[in-house]
Amino acid sequence: MPAQVGPVNTEQEGLLGYLAQMRFVIRLTAYGLSAEQLRATPTASTLSVGGLIKHAASTEEGWLSVIRREPQEPDYARYAENFKLADGETIEDVFARYDRVAEQTEKTVTELGDLNFEMPTDGAPWNRKDVTHWNVRWILLHLIQETARHAGHADIIRESIDGATAYPLMAAAEGWPATPWLKPWEKGS
């Protein structure tokens, strides 16, 4: 995926395009990491690259349930577990889940076709008390914000692991040629 979202013709296309870009960017932080490195917590926090990607997939899956009006009770233990790769869980497992969630989000939003479609809020303690409904537009904007915020966390963790940063990783993943100002990331460099 290129470093920039392409031209946008509709609001829905733009929201889904930017969400897809943020999914790509957070996934990119895992590029070339070992299973051990994906679980590493090299900063003051307990966050890992693999855990953040899993959390982003879980968060989007939860909001997809809200759009579909599928009842769900807050499960704080599960919420905490979604920040860590489970024993035996691979990044490929997480990516496959994220792909399924992304496909379902795009299908649901496209089929619904109404960014103003409203769903009632739940009782999560972090929700505003003066809001009783979300609409699809707000949910997509929130998912873009949430995914971008965690992509930033994952960038810092990745850089702490091996010094790799976003654009050299993207250049390596996308096969960009080296230039005087940008050299694609190489394992061990």
Short mmCIF file of N, CA and C in Angstrom, two decimals:
data_model
loop_
_atom_site.label_atom_id
_atom_site.label_comp_id
_atom_site.label_asym_id
_atom_site.label_seq_id
_atom_site.Cartn_x
_atom_site.Cartn_y
_atom_site.Cartn_z
N MET A 1 0.86 -1.18 0.00
CA MET A 1 0.00 0.00 0.00
C MET A 1 0.91 1.24 0.00
N PRO A 2 0.62 2.20 -0.84
CA PRO A 2 1.44 3.42 -0.85
C PRO A 2 1.37 4.17 0.48
N ALA A 3 2.29 5.08 0.66
CA ALA A 3 2.36 5.85 1.91
C ALA A 3 1.22 6.85 2.06
N GLN A 4 0.52 7.12 1.00
CA GLN A 4 -0.59 8.08 1.04
C GLN A 4 -1.88 7.43 0.56
N VAL A 5 -2.99 7.84 1.16
CA VAL A 5 -4.30 7.42 0.69
C VAL A 5 -4.54 8.08 -0.67
N GLY A 6 -5.16 7.36 -1.57
CA GLY A 6 -5.41 7.91 -2.91
C GLY A 6 -6.52 8.95 -2.89
N PRO A 7 -6.86 9.46 -4.06
CA PRO A 7 -7.93 10.45 -4.16
C PRO A 7 -9.23 9.92 -3.54
N VAL A 8 -9.96 10.81 -2.92
CA VAL A 8 -11.20 10.45 -2.23
C VAL A 8 -12.37 11.14 -2.94
N ASN A 9 -13.38 10.37 -3.31
CA ASN A 9 -14.53 10.93 -4.01
C ASN A 9 -15.75 11.10 -3.13
N THR A 10 -15.85 10.29 -2.06
CA THR A 10 -16.99 10.40 -1.15
C THR A 10 -16.49 10.34 0.28
N GLU A 11 -17.31 10.81 1.18
CA GLU A 11 -16.94 10.77 2.60
C GLU A 11 -16.72 9.32 3.06
N GLN A 12 -17.61 8.44 2.70
CA GLN A 12 -17.48 7.04 3.10
C GLN A 12 -16.19 6.45 2.56
N GLU A 13 -15.90 6.70 1.30
CA GLU A 13 -14.66 6.21 0.68
C GLU A 13 -13.44 6.75 1.43
N GLY A 14 -13.49 8.01 1.80
CA GLY A 14 -12.38 8.62 2.54
C GLY A 14 -12.19 8.00 3.91
N LEU A 15 -13.27 7.82 4.64
CA LEU A 15 -13.17 7.24 5.97
C LEU A 15 -12.66 5.80 5.91
N LEU A 16 -13.19 5.00 5.01
CA LEU A 16 -12.71 3.63 4.87
C LEU A 16 -11.28 3.58 4.35
N GLY A 17 -10.92 4.51 3.46
CA GLY A 17 -9.55 4.56 2.94
C GLY A 17 -8.53 4.91 4.02
N TYR A 18 -8.86 5.89 4.85
CA TYR A 18 -7.93 6.27 5.92
C TYR A 18 -7.87 5.19 7.00
N LEU A 19 -8.97 4.51 7.27
CA LEU A 19 -8.92 3.40 8.22
C LEU A 19 -8.04 2.28 7.66
N ALA A 20 -8.18 1.96 6.39
CA ALA A 20 -7.33 0.93 5.77
C ALA A 20 -5.86 1.32 5.85
N GLN A 21 -5.56 2.60 5.63
CA GLN A 21 -4.17 3.07 5.71
C GLN A 21 -3.62 2.91 7.12
N MET A 22 -4.41 3.23 8.12
CA MET A 22 -3.95 3.10 9.50
C MET A 22 -3.77 1.64 9.89
N ARG A 23 -4.63 0.75 9.38
CA ARG A 23 -4.43 -0.68 9.61
C ARG A 23 -3.09 -1.12 9.03
N PHE A 24 -2.80 -0.66 7.81
CA PHE A 24 -1.54 -1.00 7.16
C PHE A 24 -0.35 -0.49 7.98
N VAL A 25 -0.44 0.73 8.45
CA VAL A 25 0.67 1.34 9.18
C VAL A 25 0.94 0.61 10.50
N ILE A 26 -0.11 0.25 11.23
CA ILE A 26 0.14 -0.47 12.49
C ILE A 26 0.70 -1.86 12.22
N ARG A 27 0.20 -2.52 11.19
CA ARG A 27 0.72 -3.84 10.84
C ARG A 27 2.19 -3.77 10.42
N LEU A 28 2.54 -2.69 9.77
CA LEU A 28 3.91 -2.50 9.30
C LEU A 28 4.93 -2.54 10.44
N THR A 29 4.52 -2.16 11.63
CA THR A 29 5.46 -2.15 12.75
C THR A 29 5.95 -3.55 13.10
N ALA A 30 5.25 -4.58 12.65
CA ALA A 30 5.65 -5.96 12.91
C ALA A 30 6.60 -6.50 11.84
N TYR A 31 6.78 -5.75 10.77
CA TYR A 31 7.56 -6.24 9.63
C TYR A 31 8.97 -6.67 10.06
N GLY A 32 9.29 -7.93 9.78
CA GLY A 32 10.63 -8.46 10.03
C GLY A 32 10.94 -8.80 11.48
N LEU A 33 9.97 -8.69 12.39
CA LEU A 33 10.24 -9.01 13.79
C LEU A 33 10.08 -10.50 14.06
N SER A 34 10.86 -11.01 14.98
CA SER A 34 10.74 -12.40 15.42
C SER A 34 9.56 -12.52 16.38
N ALA A 35 9.16 -13.75 16.66
CA ALA A 35 8.07 -13.98 17.62
C ALA A 35 8.42 -13.38 18.97
N GLU A 36 9.66 -13.48 19.37
CA GLU A 36 10.09 -12.91 20.65
C GLU A 36 10.01 -11.38 20.62
N GLN A 37 10.47 -10.78 19.54
CA GLN A 37 10.43 -9.32 19.41
C GLN A 37 8.99 -8.79 19.37
N LEU A 38 8.07 -9.55 18.77
CA LEU A 38 6.67 -9.13 18.72
C LEU A 38 6.05 -9.06 20.12
N ARG A 39 6.60 -9.81 21.06
CA ARG A 39 6.11 -9.84 22.44
C ARG A 39 6.92 -8.93 23.36
N ALA A 40 8.00 -8.39 22.87
CA ALA A 40 8.91 -7.58 23.70
C ALA A 40 8.21 -6.31 24.19
N THR A 41 8.57 -5.91 25.41
CA THR A 41 8.05 -4.68 26.02
C THR A 41 9.24 -3.82 26.45
N PRO A 42 9.94 -3.21 25.48
CA PRO A 42 11.20 -2.52 25.77
C PRO A 42 11.06 -1.11 26.34
N THR A 43 9.85 -0.64 26.51
CA THR A 43 9.66 0.71 27.06
C THR A 43 9.10 0.60 28.47
N ALA A 44 8.79 1.72 29.07
CA ALA A 44 8.27 1.73 30.44
C ALA A 44 6.89 1.09 30.54
N SER A 45 6.18 0.97 29.42
CA SER A 45 4.83 0.39 29.43
C SER A 45 4.91 -1.13 29.27
N THR A 46 3.76 -1.78 29.36
CA THR A 46 3.66 -3.23 29.13
C THR A 46 3.22 -3.54 27.71
N LEU A 47 3.21 -2.53 26.84
CA LEU A 47 2.75 -2.71 25.46
C LEU A 47 3.81 -3.36 24.60
N SER A 48 3.35 -4.20 23.67
CA SER A 48 4.23 -4.82 22.69
C SER A 48 3.65 -4.56 21.30
N VAL A 49 4.46 -4.72 20.28
CA VAL A 49 3.99 -4.54 18.91
C VAL A 49 2.87 -5.53 18.60
N GLY A 50 3.08 -6.80 18.88
CA GLY A 50 2.06 -7.80 18.60
C GLY A 50 0.78 -7.55 19.39
N GLY A 51 0.91 -7.16 20.64
CA GLY A 51 -0.25 -6.88 21.46
C GLY A 51 -1.05 -5.69 20.97
N LEU A 52 -0.35 -4.66 20.52
CA LEU A 52 -1.05 -3.47 20.01
C LEU A 52 -1.83 -3.79 18.73
N ILE A 53 -1.25 -4.60 17.86
CA ILE A 53 -1.95 -4.98 16.64
C ILE A 53 -3.17 -5.82 16.98
N LYS A 54 -3.01 -6.75 17.93
CA LYS A 54 -4.14 -7.57 18.37
C LYS A 54 -5.23 -6.68 18.97
N HIS A 55 -4.84 -5.70 19.78
CA HIS A 55 -5.80 -4.79 20.38
C HIS A 55 -6.55 -3.99 19.31
N ALA A 56 -5.84 -3.51 18.30
CA ALA A 56 -6.49 -2.75 17.23
C ALA A 56 -7.53 -3.61 16.51
N ALA A 57 -7.20 -4.87 16.25
CA ALA A 57 -8.16 -5.78 15.62
C ALA A 57 -9.37 -6.00 16.52
N SER A 58 -9.11 -6.21 17.79
CA SER A 58 -10.20 -6.43 18.76
C SER A 58 -11.09 -5.21 18.90
N THR A 59 -10.48 -4.03 18.93
CA THR A 59 -11.24 -2.79 19.05
C THR A 59 -12.16 -2.61 17.85
N GLU A 60 -11.62 -2.82 16.65
CA GLU A 60 -12.44 -2.68 15.46
C GLU A 60 -13.56 -3.72 15.46
N GLU A 61 -13.25 -4.93 15.89
CA GLU A 61 -14.27 -5.98 15.96
C GLU A 61 -15.39 -5.57 16.92
N GLY A 62 -15.02 -4.98 18.05
CA GLY A 62 -16.02 -4.52 19.00
C GLY A 62 -16.92 -3.44 18.44
N TRP A 63 -16.33 -2.47 17.75
CA TRP A 63 -17.14 -1.40 17.15
C TRP A 63 -17.98 -1.91 16.00
N LEU A 64 -17.50 -2.93 15.29
CA LEU A 64 -18.31 -3.55 14.24
C LEU A 64 -19.57 -4.16 14.85
N SER A 65 -19.43 -4.78 16.03
CA SER A 65 -20.60 -5.32 16.73
C SER A 65 -21.58 -4.22 17.10
N VAL A 66 -21.06 -3.05 17.46
CA VAL A 66 -21.93 -1.93 17.79
C VAL A 66 -22.72 -1.51 16.55
N ILE A 67 -22.04 -1.37 15.41
CA ILE A 67 -22.71 -0.98 14.17
C ILE A 67 -23.79 -2.00 13.82
N ARG A 68 -23.49 -3.27 14.02
CA ARG A 68 -24.44 -4.34 13.68
C ARG A 68 -25.52 -4.53 14.75
N ARG A 69 -25.42 -3.74 15.80
CA ARG A 69 -26.38 -3.83 16.93
C ARG A 69 -26.42 -5.23 17.53
N GLU A 70 -25.23 -5.80 17.67
CA GLU A 70 -25.08 -7.11 18.32
C GLU A 70 -24.75 -6.85 19.79
N PRO A 71 -25.63 -7.25 20.69
CA PRO A 71 -25.41 -6.96 22.11
C PRO A 71 -24.09 -7.53 22.61
N GLN A 72 -23.42 -6.75 23.42
CA GLN A 72 -22.19 -7.22 24.03
C GLN A 72 -22.03 -6.55 25.40
N GLU A 73 -21.63 -7.35 26.35
CA GLU A 73 -21.36 -6.84 27.68
C GLU A 73 -19.88 -6.51 27.78
N PRO A 74 -19.54 -5.42 28.44
CA PRO A 74 -18.11 -5.14 28.62
C PRO A 74 -17.43 -6.29 29.36
N ASP A 75 -16.32 -6.74 28.83
CA ASP A 75 -15.54 -7.82 29.43
C ASP A 75 -14.13 -7.28 29.63
N TYR A 76 -13.87 -6.77 30.82
CA TYR A 76 -12.59 -6.09 31.08
C TYR A 76 -11.41 -7.06 31.12
N ALA A 77 -11.65 -8.30 31.53
CA ALA A 77 -10.56 -9.28 31.50
C ALA A 77 -10.16 -9.57 30.05
N ARG A 78 -11.14 -9.75 29.18
CA ARG A 78 -10.85 -9.99 27.75
C ARG A 78 -10.17 -8.77 27.14
N TYR A 79 -10.64 -7.58 27.53
CA TYR A 79 -10.03 -6.33 27.04
C TYR A 79 -8.54 -6.33 27.36
N ALA A 80 -8.17 -6.66 28.58
CA ALA A 80 -6.75 -6.68 28.98
C ALA A 80 -5.99 -7.76 28.22
N GLU A 81 -6.60 -8.93 28.02
CA GLU A 81 -5.94 -10.02 27.29
C GLU A 81 -5.65 -9.64 25.84
N ASN A 82 -6.47 -8.76 25.28
CA ASN A 82 -6.29 -8.38 23.87
C ASN A 82 -5.12 -7.44 23.65
N PHE A 83 -4.38 -7.12 24.69
CA PHE A 83 -3.15 -6.33 24.54
C PHE A 83 -1.91 -7.22 24.50
N LYS A 84 -2.11 -8.54 24.54
CA LYS A 84 -0.97 -9.46 24.56
C LYS A 84 -1.22 -10.62 23.62
N LEU A 85 -0.16 -11.06 22.97
CA LEU A 85 -0.26 -12.28 22.18
C LEU A 85 -0.30 -13.46 23.15
N ALA A 86 -1.28 -14.33 22.99
CA ALA A 86 -1.41 -15.49 23.86
C ALA A 86 -0.32 -16.51 23.53
N ASP A 87 -0.07 -17.41 24.46
CA ASP A 87 0.88 -18.49 24.19
C ASP A 87 0.43 -19.24 22.96
N GLY A 88 1.33 -19.45 22.04
CA GLY A 88 1.01 -20.17 20.81
C GLY A 88 0.36 -19.32 19.73
N GLU A 89 -0.05 -18.10 20.06
CA GLU A 89 -0.68 -17.22 19.06
C GLU A 89 0.42 -16.55 18.24
N THR A 90 0.24 -16.53 16.94
CA THR A 90 1.25 -15.95 16.06
C THR A 90 0.74 -14.63 15.48
N ILE A 91 1.65 -13.87 14.94
CA ILE A 91 1.25 -12.62 14.28
C ILE A 91 0.42 -12.95 13.04
N GLU A 92 0.67 -14.09 12.43
CA GLU A 92 -0.14 -14.50 11.28
C GLU A 92 -1.58 -14.74 11.71
N ASP A 93 -1.78 -15.32 12.90
CA ASP A 93 -3.14 -15.49 13.44
C ASP A 93 -3.81 -14.13 13.62
N VAL A 94 -3.07 -13.18 14.18
CA VAL A 94 -3.61 -11.84 14.43
C VAL A 94 -3.92 -11.14 13.11
N PHE A 95 -3.00 -11.23 12.16
CA PHE A 95 -3.23 -10.61 10.85
C PHE A 95 -4.46 -11.21 10.17
N ALA A 96 -4.62 -12.53 10.25
CA ALA A 96 -5.79 -13.17 9.63
C ALA A 96 -7.08 -12.67 10.28
N ARG A 97 -7.08 -12.56 11.59
CA ARG A 97 -8.25 -12.02 12.29
C ARG A 97 -8.51 -10.58 11.85
N TYR A 98 -7.46 -9.77 11.83
CA TYR A 98 -7.59 -8.36 11.44
C TYR A 98 -8.13 -8.24 10.02
N ASP A 99 -7.65 -9.11 9.12
CA ASP A 99 -8.15 -9.11 7.73
C ASP A 99 -9.64 -9.41 7.69
N ARG A 100 -10.08 -10.40 8.48
CA ARG A 100 -11.50 -10.75 8.51
C ARG A 100 -12.33 -9.59 9.06
N VAL A 101 -11.84 -8.98 10.13
CA VAL A 101 -12.54 -7.84 10.74
C VAL A 101 -12.62 -6.68 9.75
N ALA A 102 -11.50 -6.37 9.10
CA ALA A 102 -11.47 -5.27 8.12
C ALA A 102 -12.45 -5.52 6.98
N GLU A 103 -12.47 -6.73 6.48
CA GLU A 103 -13.39 -7.08 5.39
C GLU A 103 -14.84 -6.90 5.85
N GLN A 104 -15.15 -7.35 7.05
CA GLN A 104 -16.51 -7.23 7.57
C GLN A 104 -16.88 -5.77 7.84
N THR A 105 -15.94 -4.97 8.33
CA THR A 105 -16.21 -3.55 8.55
C THR A 105 -16.55 -2.88 7.24
N GLU A 106 -15.72 -3.08 6.23
CA GLU A 106 -15.94 -2.44 4.94
C GLU A 106 -17.25 -2.92 4.29
N LYS A 107 -17.53 -4.22 4.41
CA LYS A 107 -18.77 -4.77 3.86
C LYS A 107 -19.98 -4.18 4.58
N THR A 108 -19.94 -4.16 5.88
CA THR A 108 -21.07 -3.67 6.68
C THR A 108 -21.32 -2.19 6.40
N VAL A 109 -20.27 -1.39 6.42
CA VAL A 109 -20.43 0.05 6.18
C VAL A 109 -20.93 0.31 4.76
N THR A 110 -20.38 -0.40 3.80
CA THR A 110 -20.80 -0.21 2.40
C THR A 110 -22.25 -0.63 2.20
N GLU A 111 -22.62 -1.77 2.74
CA GLU A 111 -24.00 -2.24 2.60
C GLU A 111 -24.98 -1.32 3.32
N LEU A 112 -24.58 -0.84 4.47
CA LEU A 112 -25.44 0.07 5.22
C LEU A 112 -25.61 1.38 4.45
N GLY A 113 -24.49 1.92 3.95
CA GLY A 113 -24.53 3.09 3.09
C GLY A 113 -25.01 4.37 3.74
N ASP A 114 -25.14 4.41 5.04
CA ASP A 114 -25.65 5.60 5.74
C ASP A 114 -24.74 5.92 6.92
N LEU A 115 -23.88 6.91 6.74
CA LEU A 115 -22.96 7.30 7.81
C LEU A 115 -23.67 7.90 9.00
N ASN A 116 -24.94 8.30 8.83
CA ASN A 116 -25.73 8.87 9.93
C ASN A 116 -26.49 7.80 10.71
N PHE A 117 -26.40 6.54 10.29
CA PHE A 117 -27.08 5.45 10.99
C PHE A 117 -26.62 5.44 12.44
N GLU A 118 -27.58 5.44 13.38
CA GLU A 118 -27.25 5.56 14.81
C GLU A 118 -27.42 4.25 15.56
N MET A 119 -26.56 4.08 16.57
CA MET A 119 -26.61 2.96 17.50
C MET A 119 -26.52 3.53 18.91
N PRO A 120 -27.22 2.95 19.88
CA PRO A 120 -27.12 3.44 21.25
C PRO A 120 -25.73 3.18 21.83
N THR A 121 -25.29 4.08 22.70
CA THR A 121 -24.00 3.87 23.37
C THR A 121 -24.14 2.79 24.43
N ASP A 122 -23.01 2.25 24.85
CA ASP A 122 -23.03 1.27 25.93
C ASP A 122 -22.63 1.96 27.24
N GLY A 123 -22.50 1.19 28.28
CA GLY A 123 -22.21 1.78 29.59
C GLY A 123 -20.74 1.80 29.95
N ALA A 124 -19.86 1.74 28.95
CA ALA A 124 -18.43 1.75 29.26
C ALA A 124 -18.05 3.03 30.02
N PRO A 125 -17.22 2.91 31.03
CA PRO A 125 -16.91 4.07 31.86
C PRO A 125 -16.19 5.20 31.13
N TRP A 126 -15.57 4.92 30.00
CA TRP A 126 -14.85 5.96 29.27
C TRP A 126 -15.74 6.72 28.29
N ASN A 127 -16.98 6.30 28.13
CA ASN A 127 -17.89 7.01 27.22
C ASN A 127 -18.41 8.28 27.89
N ARG A 128 -18.68 9.25 27.07
CA ARG A 128 -19.29 10.50 27.55
C ARG A 128 -20.67 10.19 28.12
N LYS A 129 -20.98 10.83 29.21
CA LYS A 129 -22.28 10.60 29.87
C LYS A 129 -23.41 11.36 29.19
N ASP A 130 -23.08 12.39 28.40
CA ASP A 130 -24.11 13.21 27.76
C ASP A 130 -24.45 12.73 26.34
N VAL A 131 -23.89 11.59 25.92
CA VAL A 131 -24.14 11.06 24.58
C VAL A 131 -24.91 9.75 24.70
N THR A 132 -26.00 9.64 23.98
CA THR A 132 -26.82 8.42 24.04
C THR A 132 -26.69 7.57 22.78
N HIS A 133 -26.17 8.14 21.68
CA HIS A 133 -26.06 7.41 20.42
C HIS A 133 -24.74 7.76 19.71
N TRP A 134 -24.19 6.76 19.00
CA TRP A 134 -23.09 6.97 18.07
C TRP A 134 -23.67 6.82 16.68
N ASN A 135 -23.02 7.45 15.69
CA ASN A 135 -23.38 7.11 14.32
C ASN A 135 -22.17 6.47 13.63
N VAL A 136 -22.40 5.90 12.46
CA VAL A 136 -21.33 5.18 11.76
C VAL A 136 -20.16 6.12 11.47
N ARG A 137 -20.43 7.34 11.10
CA ARG A 137 -19.37 8.33 10.83
C ARG A 137 -18.47 8.47 12.05
N TRP A 138 -19.08 8.68 13.21
CA TRP A 138 -18.30 8.86 14.44
C TRP A 138 -17.47 7.61 14.73
N ILE A 139 -18.07 6.43 14.54
CA ILE A 139 -17.34 5.19 14.81
C ILE A 139 -16.14 5.05 13.89
N LEU A 140 -16.29 5.34 12.61
CA LEU A 140 -15.15 5.25 11.68
C LEU A 140 -14.06 6.26 12.04
N LEU A 141 -14.46 7.47 12.39
CA LEU A 141 -13.46 8.46 12.82
C LEU A 141 -12.75 7.99 14.09
N HIS A 142 -13.51 7.43 15.02
CA HIS A 142 -12.91 6.92 16.25
C HIS A 142 -11.93 5.78 15.95
N LEU A 143 -12.31 4.87 15.05
CA LEU A 143 -11.42 3.77 14.70
C LEU A 143 -10.13 4.28 14.03
N ILE A 144 -10.25 5.29 13.20
CA ILE A 144 -9.05 5.90 12.59
C ILE A 144 -8.16 6.47 13.70
N GLN A 145 -8.78 7.23 14.61
CA GLN A 145 -8.03 7.83 15.72
C GLN A 145 -7.37 6.76 16.59
N GLU A 146 -8.13 5.75 16.97
CA GLU A 146 -7.63 4.70 17.85
C GLU A 146 -6.50 3.93 17.19
N THR A 147 -6.67 3.57 15.93
CA THR A 147 -5.65 2.81 15.22
C THR A 147 -4.39 3.65 15.02
N ALA A 148 -4.56 4.93 14.67
CA ALA A 148 -3.40 5.81 14.49
C ALA A 148 -2.65 6.02 15.81
N ARG A 149 -3.39 6.20 16.89
CA ARG A 149 -2.76 6.40 18.20
C ARG A 149 -1.92 5.18 18.56
N HIS A 150 -2.47 3.98 18.36
CA HIS A 150 -1.73 2.78 18.70
C HIS A 150 -0.63 2.48 17.69
N ALA A 151 -0.78 2.92 16.44
CA ALA A 151 0.32 2.80 15.48
C ALA A 151 1.51 3.63 15.97
N GLY A 152 1.24 4.79 16.53
CA GLY A 152 2.31 5.62 17.10
C GLY A 152 2.99 4.92 18.27
N HIS A 153 2.19 4.31 19.14
CA HIS A 153 2.79 3.53 20.23
C HIS A 153 3.67 2.42 19.66
N ALA A 154 3.14 1.70 18.67
CA ALA A 154 3.89 0.59 18.08
C ALA A 154 5.16 1.09 17.39
N ASP A 155 5.13 2.27 16.78
CA ASP A 155 6.33 2.86 16.18
C ASP A 155 7.43 3.04 17.23
N ILE A 156 7.06 3.57 18.37
CA ILE A 156 8.05 3.81 19.44
C ILE A 156 8.60 2.49 19.96
N ILE A 157 7.72 1.52 20.17
CA ILE A 157 8.18 0.21 20.65
C ILE A 157 9.09 -0.43 19.62
N ARG A 158 8.70 -0.38 18.35
CA ARG A 158 9.53 -0.96 17.29
C ARG A 158 10.90 -0.30 17.25
N GLU A 159 10.93 1.02 17.32
CA GLU A 159 12.21 1.72 17.30
C GLU A 159 13.07 1.33 18.51
N SER A 160 12.42 1.09 19.65
CA SER A 160 13.15 0.67 20.84
C SER A 160 13.72 -0.74 20.70
N ILE A 161 13.08 -1.57 19.90
CA ILE A 161 13.54 -2.95 19.71
C ILE A 161 14.78 -3.00 18.82
N ASP A 162 14.69 -2.36 17.65
CA ASP A 162 15.81 -2.51 16.70
C ASP A 162 16.17 -1.24 15.94
N GLY A 163 15.60 -0.12 16.34
CA GLY A 163 15.93 1.14 15.69
C GLY A 163 15.16 1.43 14.41
N ALA A 164 14.33 0.49 13.96
CA ALA A 164 13.58 0.67 12.71
C ALA A 164 12.50 1.73 12.88
N THR A 165 12.33 2.54 11.83
CA THR A 165 11.30 3.57 11.83
C THR A 165 10.37 3.38 10.63
N ALA A 166 9.27 4.10 10.64
CA ALA A 166 8.16 3.85 9.73
C ALA A 166 8.54 3.86 8.24
N TYR A 167 9.14 4.93 7.76
CA TYR A 167 9.37 5.01 6.31
C TYR A 167 10.40 4.00 5.81
N PRO A 168 11.52 3.77 6.50
CA PRO A 168 12.40 2.70 6.04
C PRO A 168 11.73 1.32 6.07
N LEU A 169 10.86 1.07 7.08
CA LEU A 169 10.10 -0.19 7.10
C LEU A 169 9.16 -0.27 5.91
N MET A 170 8.47 0.82 5.63
CA MET A 170 7.55 0.84 4.50
C MET A 170 8.31 0.63 3.19
N ALA A 171 9.46 1.27 3.08
CA ALA A 171 10.27 1.11 1.87
C ALA A 171 10.68 -0.35 1.68
N ALA A 172 11.05 -1.01 2.78
CA ALA A 172 11.43 -2.42 2.69
C ALA A 172 10.23 -3.29 2.34
N ALA A 173 9.12 -3.08 3.01
CA ALA A 173 7.92 -3.89 2.79
C ALA A 173 7.36 -3.70 1.38
N GLU A 174 7.48 -2.49 0.87
CA GLU A 174 6.91 -2.16 -0.45
C GLU A 174 7.91 -2.30 -1.59
N GLY A 175 9.17 -2.58 -1.26
CA GLY A 175 10.18 -2.75 -2.30
C GLY A 175 10.62 -1.46 -2.97
N TRP A 176 10.57 -0.35 -2.22
CA TRP A 176 11.02 0.92 -2.79
C TRP A 176 12.53 0.88 -3.00
N PRO A 177 13.03 1.53 -4.03
CA PRO A 177 14.49 1.59 -4.21
C PRO A 177 15.11 2.55 -3.20
N ALA A 178 16.35 2.28 -2.87
CA ALA A 178 17.09 3.19 -1.99
C ALA A 178 17.28 4.52 -2.70
N THR A 179 17.24 5.59 -1.95
CA THR A 179 17.49 6.93 -2.47
C THR A 179 18.52 7.59 -1.57
N PRO A 180 19.06 8.74 -1.98
CA PRO A 180 20.01 9.43 -1.10
C PRO A 180 19.40 9.81 0.25
N TRP A 181 18.08 9.95 0.32
CA TRP A 181 17.45 10.39 1.56
C TRP A 181 16.67 9.30 2.29
N LEU A 182 16.50 8.10 1.66
CA LEU A 182 15.76 7.03 2.31
C LEU A 182 16.31 5.68 1.90
N LYS A 183 16.80 4.93 2.89
CA LYS A 183 17.29 3.59 2.64
C LYS A 183 16.30 2.60 3.25
N PRO A 184 15.81 1.63 2.48
CA PRO A 184 14.90 0.63 3.04
C PRO A 184 15.54 -0.10 4.22
N TRP A 185 14.74 -0.41 5.22
CA TRP A 185 15.19 -1.14 6.39
C TRP A 185 15.69 -2.52 5.97
N GLU A 186 16.76 -2.97 6.63
CA GLU A 186 17.28 -4.31 6.42
C GLU A 186 17.48 -4.95 7.78
N LYS A 187 17.10 -6.19 7.90
CA LYS A 187 17.27 -6.92 9.16
C LYS A 187 18.73 -6.85 9.60
N GLY A 188 18.93 -6.52 10.85
CA GLY A 188 20.28 -6.46 11.40
C GLY A 188 21.03 -5.18 11.11
N SER A 189 20.39 -4.23 10.44
CA SER A 189 21.13 -2.98 10.12
C SER A 189 20.87 -1.93 11.15
#
